[in-house]
mmCIF file of C-alpha atoms in Angstrom:
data_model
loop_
_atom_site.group_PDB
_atom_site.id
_atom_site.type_symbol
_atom_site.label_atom_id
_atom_site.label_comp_id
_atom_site.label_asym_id
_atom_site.label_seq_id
_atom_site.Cartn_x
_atom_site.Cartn_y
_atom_site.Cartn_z
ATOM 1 C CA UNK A 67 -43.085 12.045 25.014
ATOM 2 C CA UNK A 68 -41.275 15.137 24.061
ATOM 3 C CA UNK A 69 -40.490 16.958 20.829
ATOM 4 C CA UNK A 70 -36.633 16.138 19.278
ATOM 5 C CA UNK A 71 -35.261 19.298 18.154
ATOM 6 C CA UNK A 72 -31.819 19.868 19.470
ATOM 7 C CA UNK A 73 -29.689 19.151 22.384
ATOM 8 C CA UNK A 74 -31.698 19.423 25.959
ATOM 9 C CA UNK A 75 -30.531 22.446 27.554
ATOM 10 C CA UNK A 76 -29.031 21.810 31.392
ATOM 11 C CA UNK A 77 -32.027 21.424 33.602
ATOM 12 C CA UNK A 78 -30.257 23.324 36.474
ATOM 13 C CA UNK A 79 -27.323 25.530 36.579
ATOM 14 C CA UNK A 80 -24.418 23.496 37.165
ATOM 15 C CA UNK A 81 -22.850 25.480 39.746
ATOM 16 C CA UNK A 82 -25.423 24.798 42.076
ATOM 17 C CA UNK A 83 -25.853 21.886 44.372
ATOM 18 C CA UNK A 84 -28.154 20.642 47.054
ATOM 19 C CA UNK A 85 -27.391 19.562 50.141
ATOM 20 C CA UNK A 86 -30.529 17.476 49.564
ATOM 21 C CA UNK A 87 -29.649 15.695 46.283
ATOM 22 C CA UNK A 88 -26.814 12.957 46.992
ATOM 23 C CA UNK A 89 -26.693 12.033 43.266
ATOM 24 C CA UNK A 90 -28.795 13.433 40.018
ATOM 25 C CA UNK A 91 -31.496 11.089 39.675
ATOM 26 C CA UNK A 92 -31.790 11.139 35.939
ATOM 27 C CA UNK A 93 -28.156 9.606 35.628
ATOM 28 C CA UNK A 94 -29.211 6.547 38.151
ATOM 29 C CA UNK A 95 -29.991 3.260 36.746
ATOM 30 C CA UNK A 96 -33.676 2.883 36.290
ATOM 31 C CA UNK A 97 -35.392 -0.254 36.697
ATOM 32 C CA UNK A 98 -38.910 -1.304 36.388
ATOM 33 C CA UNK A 99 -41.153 -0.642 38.872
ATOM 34 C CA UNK A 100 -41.327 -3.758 41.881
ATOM 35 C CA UNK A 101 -44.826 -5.570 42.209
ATOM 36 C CA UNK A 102 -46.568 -7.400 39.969
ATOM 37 C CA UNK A 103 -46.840 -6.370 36.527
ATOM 38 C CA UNK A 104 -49.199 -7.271 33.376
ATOM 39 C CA UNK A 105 -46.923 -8.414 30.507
ATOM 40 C CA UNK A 106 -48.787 -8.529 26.799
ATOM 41 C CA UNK A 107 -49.374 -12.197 26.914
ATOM 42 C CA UNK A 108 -53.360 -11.575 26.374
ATOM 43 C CA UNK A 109 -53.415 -8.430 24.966
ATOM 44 C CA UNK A 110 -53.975 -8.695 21.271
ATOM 45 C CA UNK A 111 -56.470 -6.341 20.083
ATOM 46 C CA UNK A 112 -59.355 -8.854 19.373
ATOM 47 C CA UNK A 113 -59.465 -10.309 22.601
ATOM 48 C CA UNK A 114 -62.585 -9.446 24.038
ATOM 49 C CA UNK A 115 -61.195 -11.144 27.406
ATOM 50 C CA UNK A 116 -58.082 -9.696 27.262
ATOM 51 C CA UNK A 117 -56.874 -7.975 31.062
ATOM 52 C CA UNK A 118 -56.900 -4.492 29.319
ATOM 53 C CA UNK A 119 -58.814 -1.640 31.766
ATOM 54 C CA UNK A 120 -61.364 1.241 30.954
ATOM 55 C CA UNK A 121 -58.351 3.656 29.494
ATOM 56 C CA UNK A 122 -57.433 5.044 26.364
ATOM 57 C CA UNK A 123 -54.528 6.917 24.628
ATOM 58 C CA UNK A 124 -55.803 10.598 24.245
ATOM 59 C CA UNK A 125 -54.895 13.118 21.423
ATOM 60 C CA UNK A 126 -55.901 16.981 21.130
ATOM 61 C CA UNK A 127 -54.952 17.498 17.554
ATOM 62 C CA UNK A 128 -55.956 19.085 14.075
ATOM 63 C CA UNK A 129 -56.274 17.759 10.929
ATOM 64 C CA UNK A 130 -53.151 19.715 9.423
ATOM 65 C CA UNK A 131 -51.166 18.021 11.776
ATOM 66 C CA UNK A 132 -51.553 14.535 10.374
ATOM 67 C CA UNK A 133 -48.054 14.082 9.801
ATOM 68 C CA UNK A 134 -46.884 14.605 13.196
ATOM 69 C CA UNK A 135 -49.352 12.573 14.560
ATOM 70 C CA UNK A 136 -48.766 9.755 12.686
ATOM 71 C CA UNK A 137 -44.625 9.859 14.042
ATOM 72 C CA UNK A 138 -45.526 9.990 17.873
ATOM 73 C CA UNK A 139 -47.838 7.026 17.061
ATOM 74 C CA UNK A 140 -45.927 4.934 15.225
ATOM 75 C CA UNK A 141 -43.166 5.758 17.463
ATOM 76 C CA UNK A 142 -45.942 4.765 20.609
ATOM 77 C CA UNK A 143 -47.188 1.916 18.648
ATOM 78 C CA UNK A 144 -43.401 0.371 18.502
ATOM 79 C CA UNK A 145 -42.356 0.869 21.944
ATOM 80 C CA UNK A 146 -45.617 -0.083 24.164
ATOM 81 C CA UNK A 147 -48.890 -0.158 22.273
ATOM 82 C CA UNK A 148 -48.501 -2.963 19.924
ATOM 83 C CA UNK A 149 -48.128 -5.189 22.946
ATOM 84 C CA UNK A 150 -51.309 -3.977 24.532
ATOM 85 C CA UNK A 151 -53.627 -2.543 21.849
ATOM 86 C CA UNK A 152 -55.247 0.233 24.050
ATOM 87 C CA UNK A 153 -57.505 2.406 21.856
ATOM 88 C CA UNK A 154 -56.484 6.111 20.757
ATOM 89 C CA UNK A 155 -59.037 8.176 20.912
ATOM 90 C CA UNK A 156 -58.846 11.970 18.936
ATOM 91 C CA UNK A 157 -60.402 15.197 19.686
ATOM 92 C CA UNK A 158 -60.771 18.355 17.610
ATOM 93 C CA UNK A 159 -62.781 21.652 17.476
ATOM 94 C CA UNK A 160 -63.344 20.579 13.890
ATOM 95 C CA UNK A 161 -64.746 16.820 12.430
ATOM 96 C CA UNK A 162 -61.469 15.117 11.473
ATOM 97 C CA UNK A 163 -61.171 14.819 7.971
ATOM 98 C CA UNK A 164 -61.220 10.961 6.104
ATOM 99 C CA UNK A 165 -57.397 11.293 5.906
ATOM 100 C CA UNK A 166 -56.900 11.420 8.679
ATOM 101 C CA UNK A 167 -58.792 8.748 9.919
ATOM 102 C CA UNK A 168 -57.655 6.502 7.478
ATOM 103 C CA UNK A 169 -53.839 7.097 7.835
ATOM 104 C CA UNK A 170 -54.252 7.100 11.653
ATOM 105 C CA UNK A 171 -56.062 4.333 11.877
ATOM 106 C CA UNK A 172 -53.428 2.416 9.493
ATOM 107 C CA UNK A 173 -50.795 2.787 12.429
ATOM 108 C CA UNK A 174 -52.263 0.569 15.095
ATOM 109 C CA UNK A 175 -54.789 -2.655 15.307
ATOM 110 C CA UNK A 176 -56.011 -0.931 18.236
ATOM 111 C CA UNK A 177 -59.536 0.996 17.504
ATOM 112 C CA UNK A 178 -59.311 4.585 16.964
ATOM 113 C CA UNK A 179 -61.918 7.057 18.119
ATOM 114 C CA UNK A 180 -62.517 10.362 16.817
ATOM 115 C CA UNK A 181 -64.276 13.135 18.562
ATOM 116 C CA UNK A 182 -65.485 16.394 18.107
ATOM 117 C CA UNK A 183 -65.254 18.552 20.763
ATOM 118 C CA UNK A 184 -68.901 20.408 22.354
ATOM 119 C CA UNK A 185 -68.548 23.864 21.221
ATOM 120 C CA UNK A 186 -69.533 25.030 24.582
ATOM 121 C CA UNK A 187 -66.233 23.179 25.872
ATOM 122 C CA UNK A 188 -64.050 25.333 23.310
ATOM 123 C CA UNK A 189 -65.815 28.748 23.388
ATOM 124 C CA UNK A 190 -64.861 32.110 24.994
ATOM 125 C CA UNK A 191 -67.208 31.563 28.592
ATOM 126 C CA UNK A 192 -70.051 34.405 28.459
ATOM 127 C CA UNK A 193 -68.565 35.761 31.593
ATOM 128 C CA UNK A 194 -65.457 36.857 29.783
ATOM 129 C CA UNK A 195 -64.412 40.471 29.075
ATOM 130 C CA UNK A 196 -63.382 39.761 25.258
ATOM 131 C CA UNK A 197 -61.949 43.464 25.209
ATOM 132 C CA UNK A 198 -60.387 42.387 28.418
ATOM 133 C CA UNK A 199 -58.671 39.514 26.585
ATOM 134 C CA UNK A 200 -57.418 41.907 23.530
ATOM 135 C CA UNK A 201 -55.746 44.213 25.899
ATOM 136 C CA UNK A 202 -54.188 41.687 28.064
ATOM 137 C CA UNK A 203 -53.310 39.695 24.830
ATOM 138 C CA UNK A 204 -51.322 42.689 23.445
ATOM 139 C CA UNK A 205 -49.825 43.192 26.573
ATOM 140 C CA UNK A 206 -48.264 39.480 27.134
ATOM 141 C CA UNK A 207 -47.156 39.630 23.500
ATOM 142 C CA UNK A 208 -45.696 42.817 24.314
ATOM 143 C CA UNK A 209 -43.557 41.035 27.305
ATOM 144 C CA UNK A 210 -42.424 38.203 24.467
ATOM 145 C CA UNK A 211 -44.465 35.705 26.155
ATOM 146 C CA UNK A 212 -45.178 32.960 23.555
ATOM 147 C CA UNK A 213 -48.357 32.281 22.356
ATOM 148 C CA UNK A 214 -50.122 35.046 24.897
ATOM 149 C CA UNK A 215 -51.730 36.687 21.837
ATOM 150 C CA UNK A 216 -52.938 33.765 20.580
ATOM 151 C CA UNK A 217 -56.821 32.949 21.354
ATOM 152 C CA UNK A 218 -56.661 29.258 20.551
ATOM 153 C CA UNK A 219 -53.555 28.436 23.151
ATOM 154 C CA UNK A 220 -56.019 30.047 25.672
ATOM 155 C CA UNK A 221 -58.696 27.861 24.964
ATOM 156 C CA UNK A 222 -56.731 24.707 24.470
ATOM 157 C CA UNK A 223 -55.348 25.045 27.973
ATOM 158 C CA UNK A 224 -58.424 25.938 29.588
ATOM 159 C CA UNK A 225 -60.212 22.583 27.477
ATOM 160 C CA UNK A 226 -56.843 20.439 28.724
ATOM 161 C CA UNK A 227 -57.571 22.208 32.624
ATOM 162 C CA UNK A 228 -61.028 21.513 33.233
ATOM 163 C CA UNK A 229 -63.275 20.152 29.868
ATOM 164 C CA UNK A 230 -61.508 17.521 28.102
ATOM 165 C CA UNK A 231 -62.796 14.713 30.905
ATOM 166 C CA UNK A 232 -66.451 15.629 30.725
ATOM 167 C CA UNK A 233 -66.838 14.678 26.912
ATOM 168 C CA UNK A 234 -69.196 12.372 26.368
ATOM 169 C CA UNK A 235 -66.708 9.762 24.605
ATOM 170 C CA UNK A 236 -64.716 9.627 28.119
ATOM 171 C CA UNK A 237 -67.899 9.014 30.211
ATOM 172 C CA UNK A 238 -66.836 5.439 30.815
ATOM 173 C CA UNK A 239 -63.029 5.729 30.792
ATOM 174 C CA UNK A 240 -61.061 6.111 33.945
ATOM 175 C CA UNK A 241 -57.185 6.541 32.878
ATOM 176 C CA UNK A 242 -55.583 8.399 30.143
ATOM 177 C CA UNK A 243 -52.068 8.567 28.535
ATOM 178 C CA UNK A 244 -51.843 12.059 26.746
ATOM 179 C CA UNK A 245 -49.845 12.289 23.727
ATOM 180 C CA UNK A 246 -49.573 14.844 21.166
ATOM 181 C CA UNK A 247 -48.676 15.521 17.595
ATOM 182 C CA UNK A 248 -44.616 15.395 17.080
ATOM 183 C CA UNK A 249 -43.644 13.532 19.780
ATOM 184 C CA UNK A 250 -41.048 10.972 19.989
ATOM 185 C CA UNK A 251 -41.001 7.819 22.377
ATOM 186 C CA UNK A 252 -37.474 6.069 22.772
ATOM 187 C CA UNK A 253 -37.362 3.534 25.058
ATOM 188 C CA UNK A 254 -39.507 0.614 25.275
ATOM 189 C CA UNK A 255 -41.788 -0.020 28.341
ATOM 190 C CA UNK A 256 -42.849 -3.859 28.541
ATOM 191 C CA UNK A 257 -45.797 -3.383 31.095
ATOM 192 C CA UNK A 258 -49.127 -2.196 31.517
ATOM 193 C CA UNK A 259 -48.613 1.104 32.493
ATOM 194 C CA UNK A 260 -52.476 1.580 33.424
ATOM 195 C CA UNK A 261 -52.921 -1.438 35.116
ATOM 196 C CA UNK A 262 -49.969 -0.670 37.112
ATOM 197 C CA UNK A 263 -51.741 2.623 38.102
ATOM 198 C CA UNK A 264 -54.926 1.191 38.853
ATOM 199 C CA UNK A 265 -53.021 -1.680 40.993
ATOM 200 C CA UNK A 266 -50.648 0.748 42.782
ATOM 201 C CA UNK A 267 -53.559 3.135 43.659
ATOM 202 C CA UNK A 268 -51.836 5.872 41.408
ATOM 203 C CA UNK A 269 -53.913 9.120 40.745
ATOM 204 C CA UNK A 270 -51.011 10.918 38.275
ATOM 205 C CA UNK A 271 -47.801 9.823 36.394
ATOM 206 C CA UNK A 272 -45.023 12.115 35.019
ATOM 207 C CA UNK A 273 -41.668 12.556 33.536
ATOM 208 C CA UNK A 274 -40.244 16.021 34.058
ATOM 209 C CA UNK A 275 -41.434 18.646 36.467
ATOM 210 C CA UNK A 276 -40.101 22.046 35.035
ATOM 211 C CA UNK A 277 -40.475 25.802 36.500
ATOM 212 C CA UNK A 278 -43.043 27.960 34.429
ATOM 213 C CA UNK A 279 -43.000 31.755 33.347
ATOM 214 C CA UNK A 280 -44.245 33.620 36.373
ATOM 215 C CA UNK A 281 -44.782 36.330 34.341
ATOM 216 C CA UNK A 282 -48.139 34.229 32.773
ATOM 217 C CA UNK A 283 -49.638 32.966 35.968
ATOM 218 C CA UNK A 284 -49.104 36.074 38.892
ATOM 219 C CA UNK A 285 -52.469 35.696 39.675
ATOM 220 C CA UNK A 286 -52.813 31.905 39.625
ATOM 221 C CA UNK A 287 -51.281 31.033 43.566
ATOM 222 C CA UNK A 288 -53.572 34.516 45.101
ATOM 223 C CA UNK A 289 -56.534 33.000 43.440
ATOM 224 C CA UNK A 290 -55.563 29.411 44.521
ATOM 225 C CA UNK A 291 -55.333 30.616 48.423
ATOM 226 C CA UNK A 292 -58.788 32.786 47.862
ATOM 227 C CA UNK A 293 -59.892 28.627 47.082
ATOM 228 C CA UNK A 294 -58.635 27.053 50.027
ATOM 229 C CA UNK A 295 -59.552 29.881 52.336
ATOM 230 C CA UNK A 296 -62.970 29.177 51.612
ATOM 231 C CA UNK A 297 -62.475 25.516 51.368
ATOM 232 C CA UNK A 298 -59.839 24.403 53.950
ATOM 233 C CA UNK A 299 -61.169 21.015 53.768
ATOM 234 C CA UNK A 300 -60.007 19.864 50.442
ATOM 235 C CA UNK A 301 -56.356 20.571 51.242
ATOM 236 C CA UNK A 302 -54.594 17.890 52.915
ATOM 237 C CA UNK A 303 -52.432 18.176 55.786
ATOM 238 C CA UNK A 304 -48.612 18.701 55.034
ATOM 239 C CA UNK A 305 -46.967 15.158 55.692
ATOM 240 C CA UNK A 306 -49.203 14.094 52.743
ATOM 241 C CA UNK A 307 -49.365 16.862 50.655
ATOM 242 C CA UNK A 308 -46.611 18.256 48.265
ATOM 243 C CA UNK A 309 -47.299 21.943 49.088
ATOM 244 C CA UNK A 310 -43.717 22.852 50.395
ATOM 245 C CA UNK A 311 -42.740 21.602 46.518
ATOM 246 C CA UNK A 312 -45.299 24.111 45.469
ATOM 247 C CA UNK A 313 -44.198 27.040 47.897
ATOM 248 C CA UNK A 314 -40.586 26.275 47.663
ATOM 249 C CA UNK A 315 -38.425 29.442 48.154
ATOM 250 C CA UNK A 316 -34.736 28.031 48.111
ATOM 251 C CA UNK A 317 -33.866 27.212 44.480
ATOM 252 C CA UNK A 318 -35.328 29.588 42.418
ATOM 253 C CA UNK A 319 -36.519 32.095 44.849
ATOM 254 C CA UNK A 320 -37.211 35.024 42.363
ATOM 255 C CA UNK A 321 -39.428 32.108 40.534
ATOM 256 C CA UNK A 322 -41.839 32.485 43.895
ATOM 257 C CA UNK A 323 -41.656 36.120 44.363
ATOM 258 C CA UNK A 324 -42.654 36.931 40.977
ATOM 259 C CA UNK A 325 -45.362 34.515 40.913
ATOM 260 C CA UNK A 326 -46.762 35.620 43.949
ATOM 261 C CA UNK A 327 -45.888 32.644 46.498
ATOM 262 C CA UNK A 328 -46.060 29.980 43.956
ATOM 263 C CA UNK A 329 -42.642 28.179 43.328
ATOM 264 C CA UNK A 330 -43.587 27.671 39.758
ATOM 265 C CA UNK A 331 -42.987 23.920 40.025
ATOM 266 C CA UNK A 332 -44.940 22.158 37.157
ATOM 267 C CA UNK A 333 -45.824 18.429 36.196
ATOM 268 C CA UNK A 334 -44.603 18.756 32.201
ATOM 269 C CA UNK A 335 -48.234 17.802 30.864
ATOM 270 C CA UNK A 336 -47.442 16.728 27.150
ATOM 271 C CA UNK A 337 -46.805 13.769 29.043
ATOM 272 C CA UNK A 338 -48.724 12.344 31.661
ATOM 273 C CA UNK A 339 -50.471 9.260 32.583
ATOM 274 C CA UNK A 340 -53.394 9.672 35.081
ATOM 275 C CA UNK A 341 -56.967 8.865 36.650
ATOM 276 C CA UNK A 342 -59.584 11.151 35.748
ATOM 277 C CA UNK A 343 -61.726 10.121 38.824
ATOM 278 C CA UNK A 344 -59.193 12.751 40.659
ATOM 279 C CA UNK A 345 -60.170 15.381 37.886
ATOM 280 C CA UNK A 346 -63.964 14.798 38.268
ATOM 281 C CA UNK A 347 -64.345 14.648 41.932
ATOM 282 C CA UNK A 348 -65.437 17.399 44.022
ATOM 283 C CA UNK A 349 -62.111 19.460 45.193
ATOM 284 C CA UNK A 350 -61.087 19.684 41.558
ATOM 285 C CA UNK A 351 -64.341 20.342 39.843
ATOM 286 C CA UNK A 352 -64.968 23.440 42.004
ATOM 287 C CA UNK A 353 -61.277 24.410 42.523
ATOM 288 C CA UNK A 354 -61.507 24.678 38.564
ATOM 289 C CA UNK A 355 -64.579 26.671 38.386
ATOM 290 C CA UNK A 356 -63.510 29.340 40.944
ATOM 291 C CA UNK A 357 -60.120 29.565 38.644
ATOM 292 C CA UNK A 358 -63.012 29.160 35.561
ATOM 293 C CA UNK A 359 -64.868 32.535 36.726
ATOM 294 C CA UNK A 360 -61.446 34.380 37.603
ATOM 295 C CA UNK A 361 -60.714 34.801 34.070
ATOM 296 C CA UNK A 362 -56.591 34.003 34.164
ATOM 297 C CA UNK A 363 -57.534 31.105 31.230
ATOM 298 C CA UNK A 364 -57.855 34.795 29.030
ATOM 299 C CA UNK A 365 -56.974 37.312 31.108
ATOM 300 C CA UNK A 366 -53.268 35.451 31.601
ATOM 301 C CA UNK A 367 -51.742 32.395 30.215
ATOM 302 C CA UNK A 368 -52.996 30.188 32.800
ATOM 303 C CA UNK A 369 -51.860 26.522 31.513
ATOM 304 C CA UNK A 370 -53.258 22.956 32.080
ATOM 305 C CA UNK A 371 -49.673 21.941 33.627
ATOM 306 C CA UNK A 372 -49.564 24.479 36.805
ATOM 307 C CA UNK A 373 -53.150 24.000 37.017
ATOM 308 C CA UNK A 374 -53.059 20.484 37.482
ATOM 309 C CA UNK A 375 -49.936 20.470 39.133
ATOM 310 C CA UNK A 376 -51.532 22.801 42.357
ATOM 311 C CA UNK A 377 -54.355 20.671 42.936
ATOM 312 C CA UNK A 378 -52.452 17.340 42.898
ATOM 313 C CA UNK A 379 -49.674 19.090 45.234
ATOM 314 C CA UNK A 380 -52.459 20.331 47.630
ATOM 315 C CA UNK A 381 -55.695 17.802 47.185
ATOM 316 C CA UNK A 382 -53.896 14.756 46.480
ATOM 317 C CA UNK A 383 -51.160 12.433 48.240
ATOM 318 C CA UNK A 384 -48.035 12.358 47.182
ATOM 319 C CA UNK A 385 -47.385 9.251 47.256
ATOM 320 C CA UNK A 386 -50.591 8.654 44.644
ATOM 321 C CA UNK A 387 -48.039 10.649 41.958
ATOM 322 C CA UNK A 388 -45.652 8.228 40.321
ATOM 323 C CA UNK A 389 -42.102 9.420 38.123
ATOM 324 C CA UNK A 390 -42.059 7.162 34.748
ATOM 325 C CA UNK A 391 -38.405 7.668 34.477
ATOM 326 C CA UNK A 392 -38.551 5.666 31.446
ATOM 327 C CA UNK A 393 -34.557 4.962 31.285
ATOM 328 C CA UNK A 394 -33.522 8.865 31.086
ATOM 329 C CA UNK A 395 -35.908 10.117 29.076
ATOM 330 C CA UNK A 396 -35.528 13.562 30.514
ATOM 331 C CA UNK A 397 -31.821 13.908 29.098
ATOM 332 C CA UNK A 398 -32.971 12.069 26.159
ATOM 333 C CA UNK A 399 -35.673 13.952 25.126
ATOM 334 C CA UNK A 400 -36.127 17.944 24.971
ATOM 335 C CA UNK A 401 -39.489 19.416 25.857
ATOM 336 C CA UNK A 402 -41.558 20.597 22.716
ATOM 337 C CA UNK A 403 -44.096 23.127 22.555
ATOM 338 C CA UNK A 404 -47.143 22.024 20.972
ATOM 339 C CA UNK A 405 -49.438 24.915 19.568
ATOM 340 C CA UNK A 406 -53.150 24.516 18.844
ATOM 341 C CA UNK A 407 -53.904 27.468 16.465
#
């Protein structure tokens, strides 16, 4: 789920308490979740019968990076996926090489796939001021904001925002489980974690919500309310919405002021579990286009995780985004920053 480097930092200051939290939720006990459950009884990988669902594993990754990939699967493979044999399916902006096909495919019976990505999903968009993004480059790097110089990172967030569902390879999947390169999985999870999205009526599934760098998305929450202004009807009403999560002022209020009104409040996306049917209907396609034709993809560092994160905390229900708490895998495991470039 998350990159091992060193002892996880605190993930709040530990003078602070609120009212609201009785007890820290990632020291609880965790259980699995209640309801009925598919076990791996039928799942082996030639079962053409077997109760396995239209969903794959999902990897954005380069060839270079064989090594890493082959540690977060085997360490995938041993804790869930040799029980249930879901295919893993690779993309690149480059053909993979026969390497790395063959020592990929040499860590799971599952079938791999591997897929090269459209160029016209990974290129600059025409209505893009490349001077624009030179300036605005040098001018993030000169803030120390990682990666803001970096072209790639742009486009790999923008492709992981808005273009990775529309490839061709996806056309008849539904659910996803993103994983990436150097990536460690600790605990062992003895269920069907799609089918128990699909039976729960689940849109998204996480691990870790974290606060972002306001200083790479200012523009990001004004452009967001210049979208619902014009499109009030895609918002939900607040009992079912999580917008006060996303407009939250108490706990980190300089996080909101800098970034405009937005609280900062992010779904950690090197891990998450969702239904792309919520990513290919109507309030996200457009709300992604009007952020598409602002330019903060470039002109910013606009990432996949705040991007997602607004539209489930204003189009979606809350209740349709489930916490894999995985048996504290948040103090287990340290957030790693993957780079594509």
């Amino acid at each position: 789920m998350f990159q091992l480097l060193q002892k996880p930092p605190p993930l709040h200051e530990p003078k602070i308490v609120y009212p609201d939290m009785k007890t820290d939720p990632n020291l609880e006990e965790t259980h699995e979740p209640p309801g009925k459950l598919w076990r791996s009884d039928e799942y082996a990988a030639d079962n053409p019968n077997s109760p396995r669902i239209n969903a794959t594993i999902l990897s954005l990754v380069r060839n270079e990076e064989i090594d890493g990939m082959i540690q977060s699967m085997q360490d995938l493979e041993r804790t869930w996926n040799h029980k249930f044999n879901y295919p893993w399916t690779f993309f690149n902006d480059v053909p993979f090489t026969p390497e790395f096909k063959t020592r990929t495919q040499a860590q799971t019976n599952a079938k791999c796939n591997y897929e090269l990505i459209p160029t016209d999903h990974w290129a600059v968009p025409s209505w893009i001021n490349n001077d624009l993004v030179q300036e605005s480059g040098k001018m993030l790097e000169e803030q120390d904001i990682q990666y803001g110089a970096m072209l790639s990172y742009h486009q790999m967030c923008r492709w992981n925002s808005g273009m990775f569902y529309h490839h061709p390879a996806l056309k008849d999947i539904r659910y996803y489980w993103r994983v990436e390169p150097k990536v460690h999985f600790f605990c062992d999870v003895d269920y069907d974690v799609f089918r128990y999205m699909h039976d729960h009526n689940k849109t998204y599934g996480f691990t870790i919500n974290l606060y972002d760098d306001a200083r790479t998305i200012t523009t990001l929450w004004p452009e967001t309310l210049r979208f619902t202004e014009a499109h009030p009807e895609y918002v939900l009403n607040e009992s079912m919405n999580a917008r006060g999560w996303l407009e939250d002022t108490e706990r980190r209020p300089e996080k909101n002021r800098d970034a405009n009104g937005y609280s900062t409040c992010h779904f950690w996306s090197n891990f998450e579990i969702a239904d792309m049917e919520f990513w290919r209907g109507r309030a996200y396609e457009e709300y992604f286009r009007h952020l598409d034709r602002a330019g903060g993809f470039f002109y910013e560092r606009w990432g996949d995780a705040p991007v997602h994160s607004i539209a489930l905390g204003l189009f979606e229900d809350k209740s349709r985004i489930h916490w894999y708490v995985f048996h504290l895998t948040v103090y287990s495991l340290l957030v790693g920053f993957w780079v594509w470039g």
